Amino acid sequence: MAKRTFSTLSLWLIILGTLWFFGTRGAAVLAIVVSVFTQLELYRMLRRMGHRPFVRLGLVSGALVVISPVLPAFGLPPSAFSLSVLAPANLLALSAIASALLLLGRRTPENRVESLGWTLFGIVYVPFLLQFLVQILLIAQPHASTGLVLGLWVIATSKFCDVGALLTGMAFGKHRMAPVISPKKTWEGAAGGVITSALVGAGIAYFCRQWLPVTFTPLLAAAMAAPVALLGIVSDLVESIIKRRADTKDSGATIPGIGGMFDLSDSLLLTSPAAFILFSLFL
């Protein structure tokens, strides 16, 4: 627990320091690094299951997908051609074409379909979903820092759900949520996690209101945090299924007390697109 607490505090200092000193570009680079290492750990777990994804192709394609929304901020001329070709959906299509071509000579007939499927799964499930967080970071209305605050809101509501669920589950947990997938998770803990996320989301909306749209009231922020928190729990369960199938406790050993990068970012994979959709609808 001590290692986990130290790592958690250190990570929050890194996140807040990056946002404070480097702004949108720094936050985007941080998201890209997290995406690449998360995708790499996913491919490693898939290999432990006996699958053979195209790792290098998947990582390069994934890096392009997650960085594509922020390329204009790094000086790429925002021409209609470049923005069209480098759109995330188009990059996914190009990745599918490249994977299909590689199948012709680098895999046996028995595992060609699986190689194609798992390569694309790694690209879609990690970088394609995380690029929605990058898009959130780029929101510049009504304030230049609006996207940074909204990105912080997504991360905080996702991760504090884990904290609330852990503490509530330890204190009141009696009814197991998914005993086969994740025996320690309880319905009481999940409820505590959602409530914690709602409170944290409302708090950020209140204390950071000068950088946020006037429509993003604490009440709306709390209401939006609930589905985000629920999807964070679902995302965590999905990772548990993958790790159990790969016969491993943690996705890696990058972060003391937490595990790998996938263990850190798992909840953001589903909460980022959900938050992006909610922001698009209500802000």
PDB file of C-alpha atoms in Angstrom:
ATOM      1  CA  MET A   1       0.000   0.000   0.000  1.00  0.00           C
ATOM      2  CA  ALA A   2       2.890   2.374   0.781  1.00  0.00           C
ATOM      3  CA  LYS A   3       4.406   1.849  -2.678  1.00  0.00           C
ATOM      4  CA  ARG A   4       1.021   2.338  -4.321  1.00  0.00           C
ATOM      5  CA  THR A   5       0.396   5.566  -2.386  1.00  0.00           C
ATOM      6  CA  PHE A   6       3.857   6.924  -3.221  1.00  0.00           C
ATOM      7  CA  SER A   7       3.460   6.052  -6.902  1.00  0.00           C
ATOM      8  CA  THR A   8      -0.020   7.589  -7.031  1.00  0.00           C
ATOM      9  CA  LEU A   9       1.158  10.870  -5.484  1.00  0.00           C
ATOM     10  CA  SER A  10       4.197  10.952  -7.773  1.00  0.00           C
ATOM     11  CA  LEU A  11       2.043  10.394 -10.856  1.00  0.00           C
ATOM     12  CA  TRP A  12      -0.341  13.172  -9.875  1.00  0.00           C
ATOM     13  CA  LEU A  13       2.637  15.510  -9.404  1.00  0.00           C
ATOM     14  CA  ILE A  14       3.873  14.571 -12.881  1.00  0.00           C
ATOM     15  CA  ILE A  15       0.438  15.176 -14.409  1.00  0.00           C
ATOM     16  CA  LEU A  16      -0.128  18.505 -12.670  1.00  0.00           C
ATOM     17  CA  GLY A  17       3.446  19.632 -13.331  1.00  0.00           C
ATOM     18  CA  THR A  18       3.129  18.792 -17.018  1.00  0.00           C
ATOM     19  CA  LEU A  19      -0.142  20.698 -17.304  1.00  0.00           C
ATOM     20  CA  TRP A  20       1.262  23.703 -15.425  1.00  0.00           C
ATOM     21  CA  PHE A  21       4.643  24.047 -17.145  1.00  0.00           C
ATOM     22  CA  PHE A  22       4.059  22.643 -20.632  1.00  0.00           C
ATOM     23  CA  GLY A  23       0.360  23.193 -21.274  1.00  0.00           C
ATOM     24  CA  THR A  24      -1.479  21.456 -24.090  1.00  0.00           C
ATOM     25  CA  ARG A  25       1.600  20.209 -25.922  1.00  0.00           C
ATOM     26  CA  GLY A  26       3.085  18.656 -22.805  1.00  0.00           C
ATOM     27  CA  ALA A  27      -0.206  17.018 -21.894  1.00  0.00           C
ATOM     28  CA  ALA A  28      -0.559  15.635 -25.413  1.00  0.00           C
ATOM     29  CA  VAL A  29       2.975  14.196 -25.354  1.00  0.00           C
ATOM     30  CA  LEU A  30       2.234  12.597 -21.970  1.00  0.00           C
ATOM     31  CA  ALA A  31      -0.943  11.027 -23.382  1.00  0.00           C
ATOM     32  CA  ILE A  32       0.998   9.686 -26.369  1.00  0.00           C
ATOM     33  CA  VAL A  33       3.672   8.109 -24.141  1.00  0.00           C
ATOM     34  CA  VAL A  34       0.995   6.470 -21.985  1.00  0.00           C
ATOM     35  CA  SER A  35      -0.763   5.177 -25.105  1.00  0.00           C
ATOM     36  CA  VAL A  36       2.360   3.613 -26.647  1.00  0.00           C
ATOM     37  CA  PHE A  37       3.414   1.805 -23.465  1.00  0.00           C
ATOM     38  CA  THR A  38      -0.148   0.674 -22.738  1.00  0.00           C
ATOM     39  CA  GLN A  39      -0.502  -0.747 -26.243  1.00  0.00           C
ATOM     40  CA  LEU A  40       2.890  -2.480 -25.949  1.00  0.00           C
ATOM     41  CA  GLU A  41       1.829  -4.155 -22.699  1.00  0.00           C
ATOM     42  CA  LEU A  42      -1.445  -5.248 -24.302  1.00  0.00           C
ATOM     43  CA  TYR A  43       0.437  -6.868 -27.191  1.00  0.00           C
ATOM     44  CA  ARG A  44       2.755  -8.612 -24.729  1.00  0.00           C
ATOM     45  CA  MET A  45      -0.233 -10.062 -22.878  1.00  0.00           C
ATOM     46  CA  LEU A  46      -1.743 -11.183 -26.182  1.00  0.00           C
ATOM     47  CA  ARG A  47       1.506 -12.998 -26.952  1.00  0.00           C
ATOM     48  CA  ARG A  48       1.285 -14.729 -23.573  1.00  0.00           C
ATOM     49  CA  MET A  49      -2.092 -16.028 -24.726  1.00  0.00           C
ATOM     50  CA  GLY A  50      -0.473 -17.503 -27.837  1.00  0.00           C
ATOM     51  CA  HIS A  51      -1.538 -14.802 -30.321  1.00  0.00           C
ATOM     52  CA  ARG A  52       0.878 -13.154 -32.751  1.00  0.00           C
ATOM     53  CA  PRO A  53      -0.080  -9.527 -33.490  1.00  0.00           C
ATOM     54  CA  PHE A  54       2.163  -7.358 -35.668  1.00  0.00           C
ATOM     55  CA  VAL A  55       3.677  -5.437 -32.760  1.00  0.00           C
ATOM     56  CA  ARG A  56       5.841  -2.907 -34.608  1.00  0.00           C
ATOM     57  CA  LEU A  57       3.164  -2.085 -37.165  1.00  0.00           C
ATOM     58  CA  GLY A  58       0.573  -1.781 -34.408  1.00  0.00           C
ATOM     59  CA  LEU A  59       2.722   0.530 -32.276  1.00  0.00           C
ATOM     60  CA  VAL A  60       3.662   2.824 -35.170  1.00  0.00           C
ATOM     61  CA  SER A  61       0.063   2.993 -36.385  1.00  0.00           C
ATOM     62  CA  GLY A  62      -1.174   3.546 -32.842  1.00  0.00           C
ATOM     63  CA  ALA A  63       1.287   6.376 -32.230  1.00  0.00           C
ATOM     64  CA  LEU A  64       0.091   8.108 -35.408  1.00  0.00           C
ATOM     65  CA  VAL A  65      -3.547   7.650 -34.398  1.00  0.00           C
ATOM     66  CA  VAL A  66      -3.149   9.140 -30.931  1.00  0.00           C
ATOM     67  CA  ILE A  67      -0.923  12.011 -32.081  1.00  0.00           C
ATOM     68  CA  SER A  68      -3.003  12.928 -35.150  1.00  0.00           C
ATOM     69  CA  PRO A  69      -5.370  15.376 -33.386  1.00  0.00           C
ATOM     70  CA  VAL A  70      -2.477  17.462 -32.031  1.00  0.00           C
ATOM     71  CA  LEU A  71      -0.221  17.608 -35.120  1.00  0.00           C
ATOM     72  CA  PRO A  72      -1.338  21.156 -36.083  1.00  0.00           C
ATOM     73  CA  ALA A  73      -0.283  22.334 -32.602  1.00  0.00           C
ATOM     74  CA  PHE A  74       3.244  21.094 -33.361  1.00  0.00           C
ATOM     75  CA  GLY A  75       3.520  23.063 -36.596  1.00  0.00           C
ATOM     76  CA  LEU A  76       2.089  20.705 -39.220  1.00  0.00           C
ATOM     77  CA  PRO A  77       0.369  22.835 -41.874  1.00  0.00           C
ATOM     78  CA  PRO A  78      -3.348  22.209 -41.370  1.00  0.00           C
ATOM     79  CA  SER A  79      -4.080  21.588 -45.049  1.00  0.00           C
ATOM     80  CA  ALA A  80      -7.250  19.800 -46.046  1.00  0.00           C
ATOM     81  CA  PHE A  81      -5.158  16.909 -47.395  1.00  0.00           C
ATOM     82  CA  SER A  82      -3.025  16.395 -44.281  1.00  0.00           C
ATOM     83  CA  LEU A  83      -5.949  16.675 -41.885  1.00  0.00           C
ATOM     84  CA  SER A  84      -7.982  14.243 -43.985  1.00  0.00           C
ATOM     85  CA  VAL A  85      -5.298  11.582 -44.416  1.00  0.00           C
ATOM     86  CA  LEU A  86      -4.167  11.850 -40.788  1.00  0.00           C
ATOM     87  CA  ALA A  87      -7.668  11.672 -39.330  1.00  0.00           C
ATOM     88  CA  PRO A  88      -7.826   8.817 -36.775  1.00  0.00           C
ATOM     89  CA  ALA A  89     -10.445   6.845 -38.711  1.00  0.00           C
ATOM     90  CA  ASN A  90      -8.421   7.060 -41.934  1.00  0.00           C
ATOM     91  CA  LEU A  91      -5.267   5.961 -40.127  1.00  0.00           C
ATOM     92  CA  LEU A  92      -7.178   2.939 -38.852  1.00  0.00           C
ATOM     93  CA  ALA A  93      -8.087   2.070 -42.432  1.00  0.00           C
ATOM     94  CA  LEU A  94      -4.450   2.389 -43.516  1.00  0.00           C
ATOM     95  CA  SER A  95      -3.424   0.163 -40.596  1.00  0.00           C
ATOM     96  CA  ALA A  96      -5.895  -2.489 -41.730  1.00  0.00           C
ATOM     97  CA  ILE A  97      -4.482  -2.357 -45.264  1.00  0.00           C
ATOM     98  CA  ALA A  98      -0.885  -2.655 -44.018  1.00  0.00           C
ATOM     99  CA  SER A  99      -1.776  -5.555 -41.711  1.00  0.00           C
ATOM    100  CA  ALA A 100      -3.550  -7.371 -44.534  1.00  0.00           C
ATOM    101  CA  LEU A 101      -0.491  -7.022 -46.774  1.00  0.00           C
ATOM    102  CA  LEU A 102       1.809  -8.357 -44.057  1.00  0.00           C
ATOM    103  CA  LEU A 103      -0.413 -11.394 -43.646  1.00  0.00           C
ATOM    104  CA  LEU A 104       0.541 -12.613 -47.108  1.00  0.00           C
ATOM    105  CA  GLY A 105       4.082 -13.504 -46.153  1.00  0.00           C
ATOM    106  CA  ARG A 106       4.710 -13.260 -42.423  1.00  0.00           C
ATOM    107  CA  ARG A 107       2.163 -15.581 -40.847  1.00  0.00           C
ATOM    108  CA  THR A 108       1.139 -19.177 -41.408  1.00  0.00           C
ATOM    109  CA  PRO A 109      -2.350 -19.844 -42.780  1.00  0.00           C
ATOM    110  CA  GLU A 110      -3.411 -21.127 -39.359  1.00  0.00           C
ATOM    111  CA  ASN A 111      -2.923 -17.794 -37.558  1.00  0.00           C
ATOM    112  CA  ARG A 112      -3.264 -15.145 -40.264  1.00  0.00           C
ATOM    113  CA  VAL A 113      -6.793 -14.096 -39.362  1.00  0.00           C
ATOM    114  CA  GLU A 114      -5.940 -13.932 -35.654  1.00  0.00           C
ATOM    115  CA  SER A 115      -2.845 -11.810 -36.333  1.00  0.00           C
ATOM    116  CA  LEU A 116      -4.898  -9.306 -38.307  1.00  0.00           C
ATOM    117  CA  GLY A 117      -7.666  -9.190 -35.711  1.00  0.00           C
ATOM    118  CA  TRP A 118      -5.442  -8.787 -32.647  1.00  0.00           C
ATOM    119  CA  THR A 119      -3.235  -6.180 -34.315  1.00  0.00           C
ATOM    120  CA  LEU A 120      -6.248  -4.021 -35.114  1.00  0.00           C
ATOM    121  CA  PHE A 121      -7.776  -4.674 -31.689  1.00  0.00           C
ATOM    122  CA  GLY A 122      -4.643  -3.246 -30.068  1.00  0.00           C
ATOM    123  CA  ILE A 123      -4.828  -0.127 -32.246  1.00  0.00           C
ATOM    124  CA  VAL A 124      -8.530   0.453 -31.650  1.00  0.00           C
ATOM    125  CA  TYR A 125      -8.720  -0.375 -27.948  1.00  0.00           C
ATOM    126  CA  VAL A 126      -5.778   1.756 -26.816  1.00  0.00           C
ATOM    127  CA  PRO A 127      -4.635   4.632 -29.080  1.00  0.00           C
ATOM    128  CA  PHE A 128      -7.900   5.178 -30.935  1.00  0.00           C
ATOM    129  CA  LEU A 129      -9.816   5.479 -27.665  1.00  0.00           C
ATOM    130  CA  LEU A 130      -7.122   7.565 -25.953  1.00  0.00           C
ATOM    131  CA  GLN A 131      -6.996  10.052 -28.840  1.00  0.00           C
ATOM    132  CA  PHE A 132     -10.363  11.294 -27.579  1.00  0.00           C
ATOM    133  CA  LEU A 133      -8.535  12.477 -24.452  1.00  0.00           C
ATOM    134  CA  VAL A 134      -6.083  14.329 -26.703  1.00  0.00           C
ATOM    135  CA  GLN A 135      -9.028  15.947 -28.507  1.00  0.00           C
ATOM    136  CA  ILE A 136     -10.432  17.053 -25.152  1.00  0.00           C
ATOM    137  CA  LEU A 137      -7.075  18.617 -24.239  1.00  0.00           C
ATOM    138  CA  LEU A 138      -7.234  20.703 -27.428  1.00  0.00           C
ATOM    139  CA  ILE A 139     -10.545  22.402 -26.541  1.00  0.00           C
ATOM    140  CA  ALA A 140      -9.748  26.127 -26.440  1.00  0.00           C
ATOM    141  CA  GLN A 141     -13.156  27.710 -25.814  1.00  0.00           C
ATOM    142  CA  PRO A 142     -14.120  29.730 -23.841  1.00  0.00           C
ATOM    143  CA  HIS A 143     -10.575  29.862 -22.410  1.00  0.00           C
ATOM    144  CA  ALA A 144      -7.210  28.740 -23.742  1.00  0.00           C
ATOM    145  CA  SER A 145      -6.881  26.391 -20.750  1.00  0.00           C
ATOM    146  CA  THR A 146     -10.384  24.913 -20.982  1.00  0.00           C
ATOM    147  CA  GLY A 147      -9.149  21.693 -22.572  1.00  0.00           C
ATOM    148  CA  LEU A 148      -6.497  21.198 -19.905  1.00  0.00           C
ATOM    149  CA  VAL A 149      -9.061  21.542 -17.121  1.00  0.00           C
ATOM    150  CA  LEU A 150     -11.537  19.240 -18.868  1.00  0.00           C
ATOM    151  CA  GLY A 151      -8.762  16.709 -19.434  1.00  0.00           C
ATOM    152  CA  LEU A 152      -7.889  16.910 -15.746  1.00  0.00           C
ATOM    153  CA  TRP A 153     -11.590  16.416 -14.957  1.00  0.00           C
ATOM    154  CA  VAL A 154     -11.682  13.222 -17.045  1.00  0.00           C
ATOM    155  CA  ILE A 155      -8.553  11.822 -15.407  1.00  0.00           C
ATOM    156  CA  ALA A 156      -9.658  12.774 -11.886  1.00  0.00           C
ATOM    157  CA  THR A 157     -13.197  11.405 -12.150  1.00  0.00           C
ATOM    158  CA  SER A 158     -11.847   8.183 -13.661  1.00  0.00           C
ATOM    159  CA  LYS A 159      -9.052   7.570 -11.172  1.00  0.00           C
ATOM    160  CA  PHE A 160     -10.792   8.791  -8.010  1.00  0.00           C
ATOM    161  CA  CYS A 161     -13.524   6.276  -8.761  1.00  0.00           C
ATOM    162  CA  ASP A 162     -10.870   3.614  -8.120  1.00  0.00           C
ATOM    163  CA  VAL A 163      -9.915   5.273  -4.832  1.00  0.00           C
ATOM    164  CA  GLY A 164     -13.514   5.634  -3.666  1.00  0.00           C
ATOM    165  CA  ALA A 165     -14.348   2.075  -4.683  1.00  0.00           C
ATOM    166  CA  LEU A 166     -11.309   0.700  -2.840  1.00  0.00           C
ATOM    167  CA  LEU A 167     -11.978   2.546   0.412  1.00  0.00           C
ATOM    168  CA  THR A 168     -15.745   1.969   0.374  1.00  0.00           C
ATOM    169  CA  GLY A 169     -15.298  -1.676  -0.546  1.00  0.00           C
ATOM    170  CA  MET A 170     -12.841  -2.214   2.306  1.00  0.00           C
ATOM    171  CA  ALA A 171     -15.239  -0.611   4.779  1.00  0.00           C
ATOM    172  CA  PHE A 172     -18.649  -1.818   3.602  1.00  0.00           C
ATOM    173  CA  GLY A 173     -18.145  -4.316   0.772  1.00  0.00           C
ATOM    174  CA  LYS A 174     -20.253  -7.466   1.148  1.00  0.00           C
ATOM    175  CA  HIS A 175     -21.729  -8.285  -2.247  1.00  0.00           C
ATOM    176  CA  ARG A 176     -19.226  -9.262  -4.926  1.00  0.00           C
ATOM    177  CA  MET A 177     -19.692  -7.658  -8.307  1.00  0.00           C
ATOM    178  CA  ALA A 178     -17.727 -10.091 -10.496  1.00  0.00           C
ATOM    179  CA  PRO A 179     -16.338 -12.905  -8.335  1.00  0.00           C
ATOM    180  CA  VAL A 180     -14.792 -14.799 -11.243  1.00  0.00           C
ATOM    181  CA  ILE A 181     -13.243 -11.806 -13.008  1.00  0.00           C
ATOM    182  CA  SER A 182     -12.230  -9.614 -10.052  1.00  0.00           C
ATOM    183  CA  PRO A 183     -13.063 -11.169  -6.653  1.00  0.00           C
ATOM    184  CA  LYS A 184     -12.271  -8.044  -4.618  1.00  0.00           C
ATOM    185  CA  LYS A 185     -14.732  -5.752  -6.397  1.00  0.00           C
ATOM    186  CA  THR A 186     -18.080  -5.245  -4.645  1.00  0.00           C
ATOM    187  CA  TRP A 187     -21.297  -3.443  -5.491  1.00  0.00           C
ATOM    188  CA  GLU A 188     -20.887  -1.297  -2.387  1.00  0.00           C
ATOM    189  CA  GLY A 189     -17.421  -0.308  -3.541  1.00  0.00           C
ATOM    190  CA  ALA A 190     -18.718   0.541  -7.010  1.00  0.00           C
ATOM    191  CA  ALA A 191     -21.404   2.787  -5.510  1.00  0.00           C
ATOM    192  CA  GLY A 192     -18.789   4.510  -3.368  1.00  0.00           C
ATOM    193  CA  GLY A 193     -16.591   4.988  -6.414  1.00  0.00           C
ATOM    194  CA  VAL A 194     -19.373   6.613  -8.433  1.00  0.00           C
ATOM    195  CA  ILE A 195     -20.260   8.950  -5.555  1.00  0.00           C
ATOM    196  CA  THR A 196     -16.598   9.875  -5.118  1.00  0.00           C
ATOM    197  CA  SER A 197     -16.287  10.647  -8.827  1.00  0.00           C
ATOM    198  CA  ALA A 198     -19.397  12.817  -8.721  1.00  0.00           C
ATOM    199  CA  LEU A 199     -18.033  14.804  -5.775  1.00  0.00           C
ATOM    200  CA  VAL A 200     -14.612  15.223  -7.375  1.00  0.00           C
ATOM    201  CA  GLY A 201     -16.166  16.211 -10.697  1.00  0.00           C
ATOM    202  CA  ALA A 202     -18.409  18.791  -9.038  1.00  0.00           C
ATOM    203  CA  GLY A 203     -15.463  20.141  -7.048  1.00  0.00           C
ATOM    204  CA  ILE A 204     -13.331  20.677 -10.148  1.00  0.00           C
ATOM    205  CA  ALA A 205     -16.244  22.369 -11.930  1.00  0.00           C
ATOM    206  CA  TYR A 206     -16.693  24.733  -8.976  1.00  0.00           C
ATOM    207  CA  PHE A 207     -13.083  25.635  -8.204  1.00  0.00           C
ATOM    208  CA  CYS A 208     -11.998  25.863 -11.855  1.00  0.00           C
ATOM    209  CA  ARG A 209     -15.141  27.583 -13.141  1.00  0.00           C
ATOM    210  CA  GLN A 210     -13.181  30.583 -14.480  1.00  0.00           C
ATOM    211  CA  TRP A 211     -11.649  28.335 -17.162  1.00  0.00           C
ATOM    212  CA  LEU A 212     -14.772  26.332 -17.976  1.00  0.00           C
ATOM    213  CA  PRO A 213     -17.956  26.999 -19.984  1.00  0.00           C
ATOM    214  CA  VAL A 214     -20.694  28.588 -17.879  1.00  0.00           C
ATOM    215  CA  THR A 215     -22.942  25.636 -18.702  1.00  0.00           C
ATOM    216  CA  PHE A 216     -20.554  23.242 -16.930  1.00  0.00           C
ATOM    217  CA  THR A 217     -22.084  23.734 -13.502  1.00  0.00           C
ATOM    218  CA  PRO A 218     -21.131  21.583 -10.492  1.00  0.00           C
ATOM    219  CA  LEU A 219     -24.505  19.832 -10.751  1.00  0.00           C
ATOM    220  CA  LEU A 220     -23.985  18.977 -14.423  1.00  0.00           C
ATOM    221  CA  ALA A 221     -20.400  17.924 -13.715  1.00  0.00           C
ATOM    222  CA  ALA A 222     -21.576  15.548 -10.985  1.00  0.00           C
ATOM    223  CA  ALA A 223     -24.252  14.088 -13.264  1.00  0.00           C
ATOM    224  CA  MET A 224     -21.754  13.582 -16.093  1.00  0.00           C
ATOM    225  CA  ALA A 225     -19.224  12.007 -13.726  1.00  0.00           C
ATOM    226  CA  ALA A 226     -21.601   9.136 -12.911  1.00  0.00           C
ATOM    227  CA  PRO A 227     -21.588   7.434 -16.356  1.00  0.00           C
ATOM    228  CA  VAL A 228     -17.884   8.206 -16.708  1.00  0.00           C
ATOM    229  CA  ALA A 229     -17.197   6.431 -13.409  1.00  0.00           C
ATOM    230  CA  LEU A 230     -19.341   3.445 -14.372  1.00  0.00           C
ATOM    231  CA  LEU A 231     -17.452   3.037 -17.638  1.00  0.00           C
ATOM    232  CA  GLY A 232     -14.205   3.297 -15.696  1.00  0.00           C
ATOM    233  CA  ILE A 233     -15.310   0.295 -13.649  1.00  0.00           C
ATOM    234  CA  VAL A 234     -16.259  -1.602 -16.815  1.00  0.00           C
ATOM    235  CA  SER A 235     -12.892  -0.769 -18.364  1.00  0.00           C
ATOM    236  CA  ASP A 236     -11.112  -2.069 -15.273  1.00  0.00           C
ATOM    237  CA  LEU A 237     -13.069  -5.322 -15.473  1.00  0.00           C
ATOM    238  CA  VAL A 238     -12.153  -5.723 -19.138  1.00  0.00           C
ATOM    239  CA  GLU A 239      -8.475  -5.396 -18.241  1.00  0.00           C
ATOM    240  CA  SER A 240      -8.962  -7.980 -15.486  1.00  0.00           C
ATOM    241  CA  ILE A 241     -10.379 -10.395 -18.079  1.00  0.00           C
ATOM    242  CA  ILE A 242      -7.363  -9.830 -20.342  1.00  0.00           C
ATOM    243  CA  LYS A 243      -4.874 -10.300 -17.495  1.00  0.00           C
ATOM    244  CA  ARG A 244      -6.628 -13.424 -16.254  1.00  0.00           C
ATOM    245  CA  ARG A 245      -6.546 -14.895 -19.761  1.00  0.00           C
ATOM    246  CA  ALA A 246      -2.841 -14.011 -20.011  1.00  0.00           C
ATOM    247  CA  ASP A 247      -2.259 -15.577 -16.582  1.00  0.00           C
ATOM    248  CA  THR A 248      -0.610 -12.482 -15.121  1.00  0.00           C
ATOM    249  CA  LYS A 249      -1.394 -10.357 -12.069  1.00  0.00           C
ATOM    250  CA  ASP A 250      -0.149  -7.070 -13.521  1.00  0.00           C
ATOM    251  CA  SER A 251       0.268  -5.863 -17.089  1.00  0.00           C
ATOM    252  CA  GLY A 252       3.878  -4.924 -16.330  1.00  0.00           C
ATOM    253  CA  ALA A 253       6.266  -3.719 -13.643  1.00  0.00           C
ATOM    254  CA  THR A 254       6.804  -0.126 -14.740  1.00  0.00           C
ATOM    255  CA  ILE A 255       5.172   1.551 -11.729  1.00  0.00           C
ATOM    256  CA  PRO A 256       5.929   0.285  -8.190  1.00  0.00           C
ATOM    257  CA  GLY A 257       2.798  -0.666  -6.266  1.00  0.00           C
ATOM    258  CA  ILE A 258       0.545  -0.249  -9.301  1.00  0.00           C
ATOM    259  CA  GLY A 259       1.991  -2.517 -11.970  1.00  0.00           C
ATOM    260  CA  GLY A 260       2.252  -1.608 -15.622  1.00  0.00           C
ATOM    261  CA  MET A 261       1.088   1.302 -17.725  1.00  0.00           C
ATOM    262  CA  PHE A 262      -2.063  -0.625 -18.693  1.00  0.00           C
ATOM    263  CA  ASP A 263      -2.904  -0.972 -14.995  1.00  0.00           C
ATOM    264  CA  LEU A 264      -2.619   2.802 -14.714  1.00  0.00           C
ATOM    265  CA  SER A 265      -4.521   3.847 -17.825  1.00  0.00           C
ATOM    266  CA  ASP A 266      -7.152   1.106 -18.114  1.00  0.00           C
ATOM    267  CA  SER A 267     -10.083   3.203 -16.897  1.00  0.00           C
ATOM    268  CA  LEU A 268      -9.272   6.038 -19.321  1.00  0.00           C
ATOM    269  CA  LEU A 269      -9.753   3.802 -22.347  1.00  0.00           C
ATOM    270  CA  LEU A 270     -13.546   3.883 -22.096  1.00  0.00           C
ATOM    271  CA  THR A 271     -14.012   7.085 -20.103  1.00  0.00           C
ATOM    272  CA  SER A 272     -12.170   9.302 -22.616  1.00  0.00           C
ATOM    273  CA  PRO A 273     -14.538   8.735 -25.573  1.00  0.00           C
ATOM    274  CA  ALA A 274     -17.534   8.812 -23.233  1.00  0.00           C
ATOM    275  CA  ALA A 275     -16.464  12.161 -21.774  1.00  0.00           C
ATOM    276  CA  PHE A 276     -15.775  13.537 -25.258  1.00  0.00           C
ATOM    277  CA  ILE A 277     -19.297  12.629 -26.350  1.00  0.00           C
ATOM    278  CA  LEU A 278     -20.814  14.127 -23.193  1.00  0.00           C
ATOM    279  CA  PHE A 279     -18.858  17.360 -23.640  1.00  0.00           C
ATOM    280  CA  SER A 280     -19.966  17.541 -27.284  1.00  0.00           C
ATOM    281  CA  LEU A 281     -23.612  17.115 -26.303  1.00  0.00           C
ATOM    282  CA  PHE A 282     -23.880  19.329 -23.224  1.00  0.00           C
ATOM    283  CA  LEU A 283     -21.154  22.002 -23.371  1.00  0.00           C
TER     284      LEU A 283
END
